[in-house]
Coordinates of C-alpha atoms and ligand atoms in Angstrom, one line a residue:
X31 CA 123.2 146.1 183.3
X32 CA 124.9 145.0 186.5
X33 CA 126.1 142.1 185.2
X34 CA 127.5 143.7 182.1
X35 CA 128.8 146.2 183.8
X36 CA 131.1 144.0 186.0
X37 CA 132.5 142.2 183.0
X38 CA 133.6 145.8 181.1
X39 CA 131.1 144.9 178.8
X40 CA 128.7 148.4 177.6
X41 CA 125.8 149.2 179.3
X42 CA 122.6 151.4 178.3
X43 CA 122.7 153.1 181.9
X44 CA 125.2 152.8 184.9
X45 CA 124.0 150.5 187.1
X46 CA 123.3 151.4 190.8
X47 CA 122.6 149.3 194.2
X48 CA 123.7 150.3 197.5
X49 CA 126.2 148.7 200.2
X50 CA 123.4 147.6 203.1
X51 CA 120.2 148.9 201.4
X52 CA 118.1 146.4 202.8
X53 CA 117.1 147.5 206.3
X54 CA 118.5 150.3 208.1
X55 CA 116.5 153.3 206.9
X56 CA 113.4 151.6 205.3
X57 CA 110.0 152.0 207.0
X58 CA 108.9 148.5 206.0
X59 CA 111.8 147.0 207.1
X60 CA 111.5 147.9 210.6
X61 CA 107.7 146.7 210.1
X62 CA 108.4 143.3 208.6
X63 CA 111.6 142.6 211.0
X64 CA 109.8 143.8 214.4
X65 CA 112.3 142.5 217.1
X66 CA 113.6 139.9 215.7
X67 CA 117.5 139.5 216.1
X68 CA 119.0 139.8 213.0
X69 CA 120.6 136.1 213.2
X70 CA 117.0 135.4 213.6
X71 CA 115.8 136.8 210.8
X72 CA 118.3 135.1 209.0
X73 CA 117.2 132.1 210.0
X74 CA 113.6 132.6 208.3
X75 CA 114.2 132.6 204.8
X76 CA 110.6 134.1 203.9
X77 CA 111.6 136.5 205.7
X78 CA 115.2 137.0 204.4
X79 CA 113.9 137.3 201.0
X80 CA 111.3 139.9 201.8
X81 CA 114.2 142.1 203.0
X82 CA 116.7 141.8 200.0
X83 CA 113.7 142.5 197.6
X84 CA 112.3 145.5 199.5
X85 CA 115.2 147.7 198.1
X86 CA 114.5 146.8 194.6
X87 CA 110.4 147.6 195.1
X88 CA 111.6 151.1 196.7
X89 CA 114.4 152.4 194.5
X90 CA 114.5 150.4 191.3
X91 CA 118.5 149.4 192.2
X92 CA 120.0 147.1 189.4
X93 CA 121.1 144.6 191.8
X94 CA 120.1 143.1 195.3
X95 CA 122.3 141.6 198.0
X96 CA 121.1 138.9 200.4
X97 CA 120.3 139.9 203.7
X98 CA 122.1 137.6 206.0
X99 CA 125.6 139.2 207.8
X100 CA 129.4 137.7 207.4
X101 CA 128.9 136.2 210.6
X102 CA 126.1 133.9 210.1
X103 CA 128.4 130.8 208.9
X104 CA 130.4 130.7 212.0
X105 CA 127.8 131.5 214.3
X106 CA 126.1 128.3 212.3
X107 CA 129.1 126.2 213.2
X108 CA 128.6 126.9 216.8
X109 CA 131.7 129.5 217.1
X110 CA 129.7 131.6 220.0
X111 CA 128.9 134.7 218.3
X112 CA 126.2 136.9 218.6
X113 CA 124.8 140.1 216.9
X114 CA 124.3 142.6 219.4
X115 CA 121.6 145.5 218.4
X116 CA 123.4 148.7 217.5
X117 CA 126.9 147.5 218.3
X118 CA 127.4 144.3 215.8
X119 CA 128.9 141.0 216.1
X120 CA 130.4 139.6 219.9
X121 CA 132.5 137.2 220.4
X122 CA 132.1 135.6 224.3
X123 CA 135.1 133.6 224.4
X124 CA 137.5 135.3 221.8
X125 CA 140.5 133.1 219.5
X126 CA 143.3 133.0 221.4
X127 CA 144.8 129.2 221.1
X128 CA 145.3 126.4 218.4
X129 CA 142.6 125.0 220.6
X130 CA 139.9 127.3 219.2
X131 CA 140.7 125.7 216.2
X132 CA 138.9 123.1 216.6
X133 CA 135.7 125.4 216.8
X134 CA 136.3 126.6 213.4
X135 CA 135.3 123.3 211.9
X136 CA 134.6 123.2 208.2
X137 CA 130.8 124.8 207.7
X138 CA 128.5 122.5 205.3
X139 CA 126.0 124.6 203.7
X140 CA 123.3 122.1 203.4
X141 CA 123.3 121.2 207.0
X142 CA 124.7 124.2 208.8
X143 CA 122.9 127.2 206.5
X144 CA 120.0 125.4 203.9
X145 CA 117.9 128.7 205.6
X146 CA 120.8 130.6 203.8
X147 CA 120.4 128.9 200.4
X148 CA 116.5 128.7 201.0
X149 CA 116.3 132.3 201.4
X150 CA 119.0 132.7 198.1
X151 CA 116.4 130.3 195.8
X152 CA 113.2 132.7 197.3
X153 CA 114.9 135.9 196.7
X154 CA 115.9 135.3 193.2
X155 CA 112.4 133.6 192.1
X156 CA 111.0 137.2 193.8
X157 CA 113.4 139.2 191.6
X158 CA 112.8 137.1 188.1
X159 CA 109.9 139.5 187.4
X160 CA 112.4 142.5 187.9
X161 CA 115.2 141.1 185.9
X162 CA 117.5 142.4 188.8
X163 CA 120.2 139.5 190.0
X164 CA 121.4 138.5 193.6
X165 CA 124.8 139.2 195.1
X166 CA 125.8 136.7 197.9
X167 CA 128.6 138.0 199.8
X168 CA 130.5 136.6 203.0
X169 CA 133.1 137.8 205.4
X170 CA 136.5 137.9 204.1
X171 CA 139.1 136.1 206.4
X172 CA 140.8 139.1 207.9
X173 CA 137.5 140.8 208.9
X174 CA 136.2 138.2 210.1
X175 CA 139.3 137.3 212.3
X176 CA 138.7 140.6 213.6
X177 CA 136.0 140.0 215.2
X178 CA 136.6 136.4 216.6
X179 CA 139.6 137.7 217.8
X180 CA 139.0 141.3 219.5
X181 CA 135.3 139.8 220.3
X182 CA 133.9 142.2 219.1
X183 CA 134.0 145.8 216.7
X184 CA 137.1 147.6 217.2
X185 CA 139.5 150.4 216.0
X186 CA 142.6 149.3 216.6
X187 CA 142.8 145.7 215.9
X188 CA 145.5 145.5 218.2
X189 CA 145.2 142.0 219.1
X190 CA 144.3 140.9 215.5
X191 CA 147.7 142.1 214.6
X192 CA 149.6 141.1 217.6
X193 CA 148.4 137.4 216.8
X194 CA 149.2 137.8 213.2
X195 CA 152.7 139.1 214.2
X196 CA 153.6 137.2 217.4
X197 CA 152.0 133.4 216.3
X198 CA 151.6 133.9 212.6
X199 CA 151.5 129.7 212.2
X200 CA 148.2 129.9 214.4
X201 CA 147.1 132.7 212.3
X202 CA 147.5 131.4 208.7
X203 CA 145.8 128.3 210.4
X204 CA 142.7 130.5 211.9
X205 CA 142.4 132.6 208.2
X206 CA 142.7 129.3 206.2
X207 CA 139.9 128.0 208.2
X208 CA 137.7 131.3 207.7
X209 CA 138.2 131.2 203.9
X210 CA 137.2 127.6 203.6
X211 CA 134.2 128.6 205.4
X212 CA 133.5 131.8 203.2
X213 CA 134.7 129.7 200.0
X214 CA 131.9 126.8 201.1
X215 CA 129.0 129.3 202.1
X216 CA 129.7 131.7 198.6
X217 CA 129.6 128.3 196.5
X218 CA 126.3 127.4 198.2
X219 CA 124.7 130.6 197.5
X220 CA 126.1 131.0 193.6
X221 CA 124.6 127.0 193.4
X222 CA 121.5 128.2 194.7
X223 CA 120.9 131.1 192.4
X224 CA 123.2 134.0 193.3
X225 CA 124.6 135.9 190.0
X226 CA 127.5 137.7 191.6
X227 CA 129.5 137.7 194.9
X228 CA 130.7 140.4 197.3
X229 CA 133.7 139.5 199.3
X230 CA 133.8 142.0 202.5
X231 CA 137.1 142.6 203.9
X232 CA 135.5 145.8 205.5
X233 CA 138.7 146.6 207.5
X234 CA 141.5 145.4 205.7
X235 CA 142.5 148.8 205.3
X236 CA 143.7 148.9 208.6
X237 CA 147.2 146.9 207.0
X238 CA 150.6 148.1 205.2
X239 CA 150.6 147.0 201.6
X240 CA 153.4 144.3 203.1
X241 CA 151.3 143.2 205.9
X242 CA 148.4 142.6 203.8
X243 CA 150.7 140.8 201.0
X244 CA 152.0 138.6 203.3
X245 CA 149.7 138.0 206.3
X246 CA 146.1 138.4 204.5
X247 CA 146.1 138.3 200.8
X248 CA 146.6 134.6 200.6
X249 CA 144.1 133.6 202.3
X250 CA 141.8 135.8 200.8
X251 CA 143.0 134.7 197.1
X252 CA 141.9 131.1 198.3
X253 CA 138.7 132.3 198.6
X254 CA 138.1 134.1 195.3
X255 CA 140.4 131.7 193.3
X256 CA 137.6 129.1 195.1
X257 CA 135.1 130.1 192.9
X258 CA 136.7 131.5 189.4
X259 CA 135.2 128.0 188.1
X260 CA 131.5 129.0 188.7
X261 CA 132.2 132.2 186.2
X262 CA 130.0 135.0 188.6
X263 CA 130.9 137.8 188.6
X264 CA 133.2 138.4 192.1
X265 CA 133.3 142.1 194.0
X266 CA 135.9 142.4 196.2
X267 CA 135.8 145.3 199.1
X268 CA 136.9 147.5 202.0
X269 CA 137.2 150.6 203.8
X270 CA 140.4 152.5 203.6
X271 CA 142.1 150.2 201.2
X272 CA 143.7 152.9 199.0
X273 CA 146.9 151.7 199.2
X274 CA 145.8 148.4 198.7
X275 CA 143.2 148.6 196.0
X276 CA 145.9 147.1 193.1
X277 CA 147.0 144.2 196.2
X278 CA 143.0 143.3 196.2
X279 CA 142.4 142.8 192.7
X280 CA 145.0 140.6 191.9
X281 CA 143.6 138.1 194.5
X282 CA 141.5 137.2 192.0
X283 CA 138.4 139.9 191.9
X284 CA 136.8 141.5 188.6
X285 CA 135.5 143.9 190.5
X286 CA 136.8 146.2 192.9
X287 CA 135.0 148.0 195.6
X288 CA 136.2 151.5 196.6
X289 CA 135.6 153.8 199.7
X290 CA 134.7 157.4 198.9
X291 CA 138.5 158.9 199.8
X292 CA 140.0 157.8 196.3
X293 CA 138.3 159.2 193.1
X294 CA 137.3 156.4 190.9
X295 CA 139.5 157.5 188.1
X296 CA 142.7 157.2 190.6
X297 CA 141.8 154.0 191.8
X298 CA 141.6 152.4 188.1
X299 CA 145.0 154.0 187.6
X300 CA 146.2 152.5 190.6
X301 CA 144.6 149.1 189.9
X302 CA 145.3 149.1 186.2
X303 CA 143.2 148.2 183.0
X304 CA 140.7 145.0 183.4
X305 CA 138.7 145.5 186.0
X306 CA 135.7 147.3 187.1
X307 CA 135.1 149.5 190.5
X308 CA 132.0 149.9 192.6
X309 CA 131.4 152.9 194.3
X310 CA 131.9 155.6 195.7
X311 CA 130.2 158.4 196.9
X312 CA 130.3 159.5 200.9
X313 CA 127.4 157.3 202.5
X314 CA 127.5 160.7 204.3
X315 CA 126.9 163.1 201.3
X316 CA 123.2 161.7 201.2
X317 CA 122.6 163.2 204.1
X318 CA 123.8 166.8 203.1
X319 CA 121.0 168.9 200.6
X320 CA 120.0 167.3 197.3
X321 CA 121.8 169.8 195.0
X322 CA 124.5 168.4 196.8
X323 CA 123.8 165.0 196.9
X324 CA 123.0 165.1 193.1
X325 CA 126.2 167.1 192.3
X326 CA 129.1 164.8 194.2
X327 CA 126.9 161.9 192.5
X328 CA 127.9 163.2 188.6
X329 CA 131.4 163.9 189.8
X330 CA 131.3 160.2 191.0
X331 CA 129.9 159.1 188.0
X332 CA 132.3 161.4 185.8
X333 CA 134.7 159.9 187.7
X334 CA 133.5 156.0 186.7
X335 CA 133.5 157.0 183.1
X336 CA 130.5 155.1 182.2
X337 CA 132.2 151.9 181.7
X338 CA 132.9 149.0 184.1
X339 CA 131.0 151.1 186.7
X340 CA 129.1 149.9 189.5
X341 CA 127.9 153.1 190.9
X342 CA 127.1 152.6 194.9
X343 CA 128.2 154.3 197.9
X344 CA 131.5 153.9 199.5
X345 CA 130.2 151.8 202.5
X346 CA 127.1 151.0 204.1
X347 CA 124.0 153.3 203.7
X348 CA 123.6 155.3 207.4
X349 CA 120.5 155.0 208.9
X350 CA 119.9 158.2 209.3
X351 CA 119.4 158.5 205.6
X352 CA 116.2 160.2 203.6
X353 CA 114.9 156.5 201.9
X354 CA 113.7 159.3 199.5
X355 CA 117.6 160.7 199.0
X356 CA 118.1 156.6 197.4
X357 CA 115.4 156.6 195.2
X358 CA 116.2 159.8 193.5
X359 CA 119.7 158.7 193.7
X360 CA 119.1 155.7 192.1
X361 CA 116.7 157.8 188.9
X362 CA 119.6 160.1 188.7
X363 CA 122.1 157.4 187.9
X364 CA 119.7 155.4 185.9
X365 CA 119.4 159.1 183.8
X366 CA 122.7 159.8 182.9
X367 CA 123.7 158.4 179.8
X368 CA 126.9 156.8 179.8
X369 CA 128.2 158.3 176.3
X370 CA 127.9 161.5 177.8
X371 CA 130.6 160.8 180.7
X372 CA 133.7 159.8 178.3
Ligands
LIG503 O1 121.6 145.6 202.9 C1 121.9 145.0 204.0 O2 121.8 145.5 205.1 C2 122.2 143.5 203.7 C3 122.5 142.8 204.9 C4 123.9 142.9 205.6 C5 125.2 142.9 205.1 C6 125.6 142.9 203.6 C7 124.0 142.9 207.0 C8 122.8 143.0 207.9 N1 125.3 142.9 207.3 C9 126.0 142.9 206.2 C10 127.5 142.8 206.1 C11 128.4 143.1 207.2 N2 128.2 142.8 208.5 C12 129.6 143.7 207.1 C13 130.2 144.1 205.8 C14 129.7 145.4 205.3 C15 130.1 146.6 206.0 O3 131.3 146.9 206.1 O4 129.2 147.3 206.5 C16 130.2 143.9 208.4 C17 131.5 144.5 208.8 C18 129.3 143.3 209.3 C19 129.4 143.1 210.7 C20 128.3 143.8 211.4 N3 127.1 143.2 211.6 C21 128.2 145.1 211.9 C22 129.4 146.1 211.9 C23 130.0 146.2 213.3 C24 131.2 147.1 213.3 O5 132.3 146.5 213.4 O6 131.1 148.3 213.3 C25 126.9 145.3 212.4 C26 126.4 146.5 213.1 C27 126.2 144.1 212.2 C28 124.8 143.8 212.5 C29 123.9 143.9 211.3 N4 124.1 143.3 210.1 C30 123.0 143.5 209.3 C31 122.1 144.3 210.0 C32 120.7 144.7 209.5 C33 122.6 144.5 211.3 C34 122.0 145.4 212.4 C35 121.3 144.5 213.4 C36 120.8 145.2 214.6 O7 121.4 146.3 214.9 O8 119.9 144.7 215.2

């Protein structure tokens, strides 16, 4: 149904999976992953796989994503980034010259990340039985720049875009670099078995329709354009983006990813016919009362109309969340026939 669903095609039920199910709130995820660092765990592919199937055993969710994190290819190139618990990705010695170039060399999957496409090939031979496909995702150029750039989260992005504005030669150089390296780790992980990608631009949103246009949307079309000839399904997300939801399709996605702020039936009139969305209920609203929970879900759904609909939450799951809340999340979804919302 996932599948179908991304390609407008009809589906039985809406399909449901949620951004950053694996992990975070499950029980047995915090058994099987102990203390490992997370750019540990990546590196175990047994272990990787275990994690993007738990979700699927728990909830019955229509697709699974990989767990690995959009840093993982440039911290396998030797960038210097680390994952720090509870804060995210840090960067010791930030992008700041054409000479950090040179440590954004291209990323070969087979030697910098076969733990990445070992972990894809395990995952999807543990989800044959379930008929439920993969999604491999990576780091879209901007967000990633983000990060090597600030060095670490932030809210401003203020030196992101002061480099974009002040030296924007070195910073269509750095992006270009980042999309190869997404392009090359998404190709490895469609190759390896992945149905579908995910292309997270997380904070895009933070840009003017221009600014993305001109400093962002290129690159980012490289990437997506990269893989049009493997025919997967591509998703194409971030936070805030709903002045730029029309800007993010046409770089080449069927499949657009939208935060909870614009109803579902606004952003298709704002990124016109042919295409799906995913979302986009409040990662929040799971946490209020179920009545609750269960009533914005149908207005989300009412909202999707039933076809090209990923349903899903409008970002990551919080940890805070009732694993209980998914699960009847995912039934109600899974129960509401899709005739019955046009
Ligand atoms: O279901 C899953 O959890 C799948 C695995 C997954 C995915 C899809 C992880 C594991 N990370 C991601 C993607 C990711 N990583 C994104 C895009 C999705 C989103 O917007 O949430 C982003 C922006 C990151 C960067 C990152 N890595 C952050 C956000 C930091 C910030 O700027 O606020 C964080 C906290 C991490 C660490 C991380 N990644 C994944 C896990 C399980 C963790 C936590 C590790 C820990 O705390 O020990």
């Amino acid at each position: 149904m996932f599948l179908r669903a991304c390609r407008l095609e009809p589906v039985e039920n809406v399909p449901v999976w949620f951004m950053r199910q694996a992990g975070r709130s499950l029980p047995e995820y915090r058994r099987a992953r102990g203390n490992v660092s997370i750019l540990e765990v990546v590196r175990r592919p047994e272990l990787a796989a275990e994690l993007t199937l738990q979700p699927v055993r728990r909830y019955g969710v229509d697709a699974a994503i990989l767990f690995s994190d959009i840093v993982v290819p440039v911290a396998a190139i030797g960038f210097g980034v680390d994952v720090q618990h509870g804060l995210g990705p840090v960067v010791a010695n930030p992008f700041a010259s054409e000479a950090d170039l040179e440590r954004l060399r291209p990323l070969q999957p087979e030697v910098d990340t076969p733990y990445v496409i070992e972990a894809v090939k395990i995952a999807v031979e543990g989800l044959s039985p379930f008929g439920v496909p993969l999604i491999g995702f990576a780091g879209a150029p901007f967000t990633l720049a983000s990060y090597l750039v600030e060095g670490g989260p932030s809210r401003s992005y203020a030196r992101t875009k002061a480099l974009m504005r002040s030296d924007t030669g070195l910073w269509t150089a750095l992006l270009d670099r980042l999309a190869d390296i997404a392009l090359a780790s998404l190709r490895s992980q469609v190759i390896a078995g992945a149905a579908a990608v995910q292309l997270f631009d997380s904070w895009v949103g933070a840009l003017s329709r221009a600014d993305y246009e001109r400093y962002v949307m290129p690159a980012s079309r490289r990437v997506l354009e990269g893989l049009k000839d493997l025919g997967v399904p591509r998703i194409h997300f971030g936070v805030d983006t709903g002045e730029l939801l029309a800007l993010m399709a046409k770089a080449g996605a069927e499949v657009v990813g939208v935060d909870w702020r614009v109803p579902l039936d606004e952003a298709r009139a704002r990124i016109g016919a042919g295409f799906a969305v995913q979302g986009n209920l409040d990662p929040a609203a799971c946490l209020a009362p179920w009545d609750v929970v269960a009533n914005e879900a149908r207005e989300v759904l009412r909202r999707g109309s039933g076809i090209g609909h990923v349903f899903n939450l409008g970002h990551g799951v919080l940890p805070e969340t009732d694993p209980d809340t998914l699960a009847r999340l995912t039934d109600l979804v899974h129960a509401t026939s899709p005739d019955s919302l046009r």
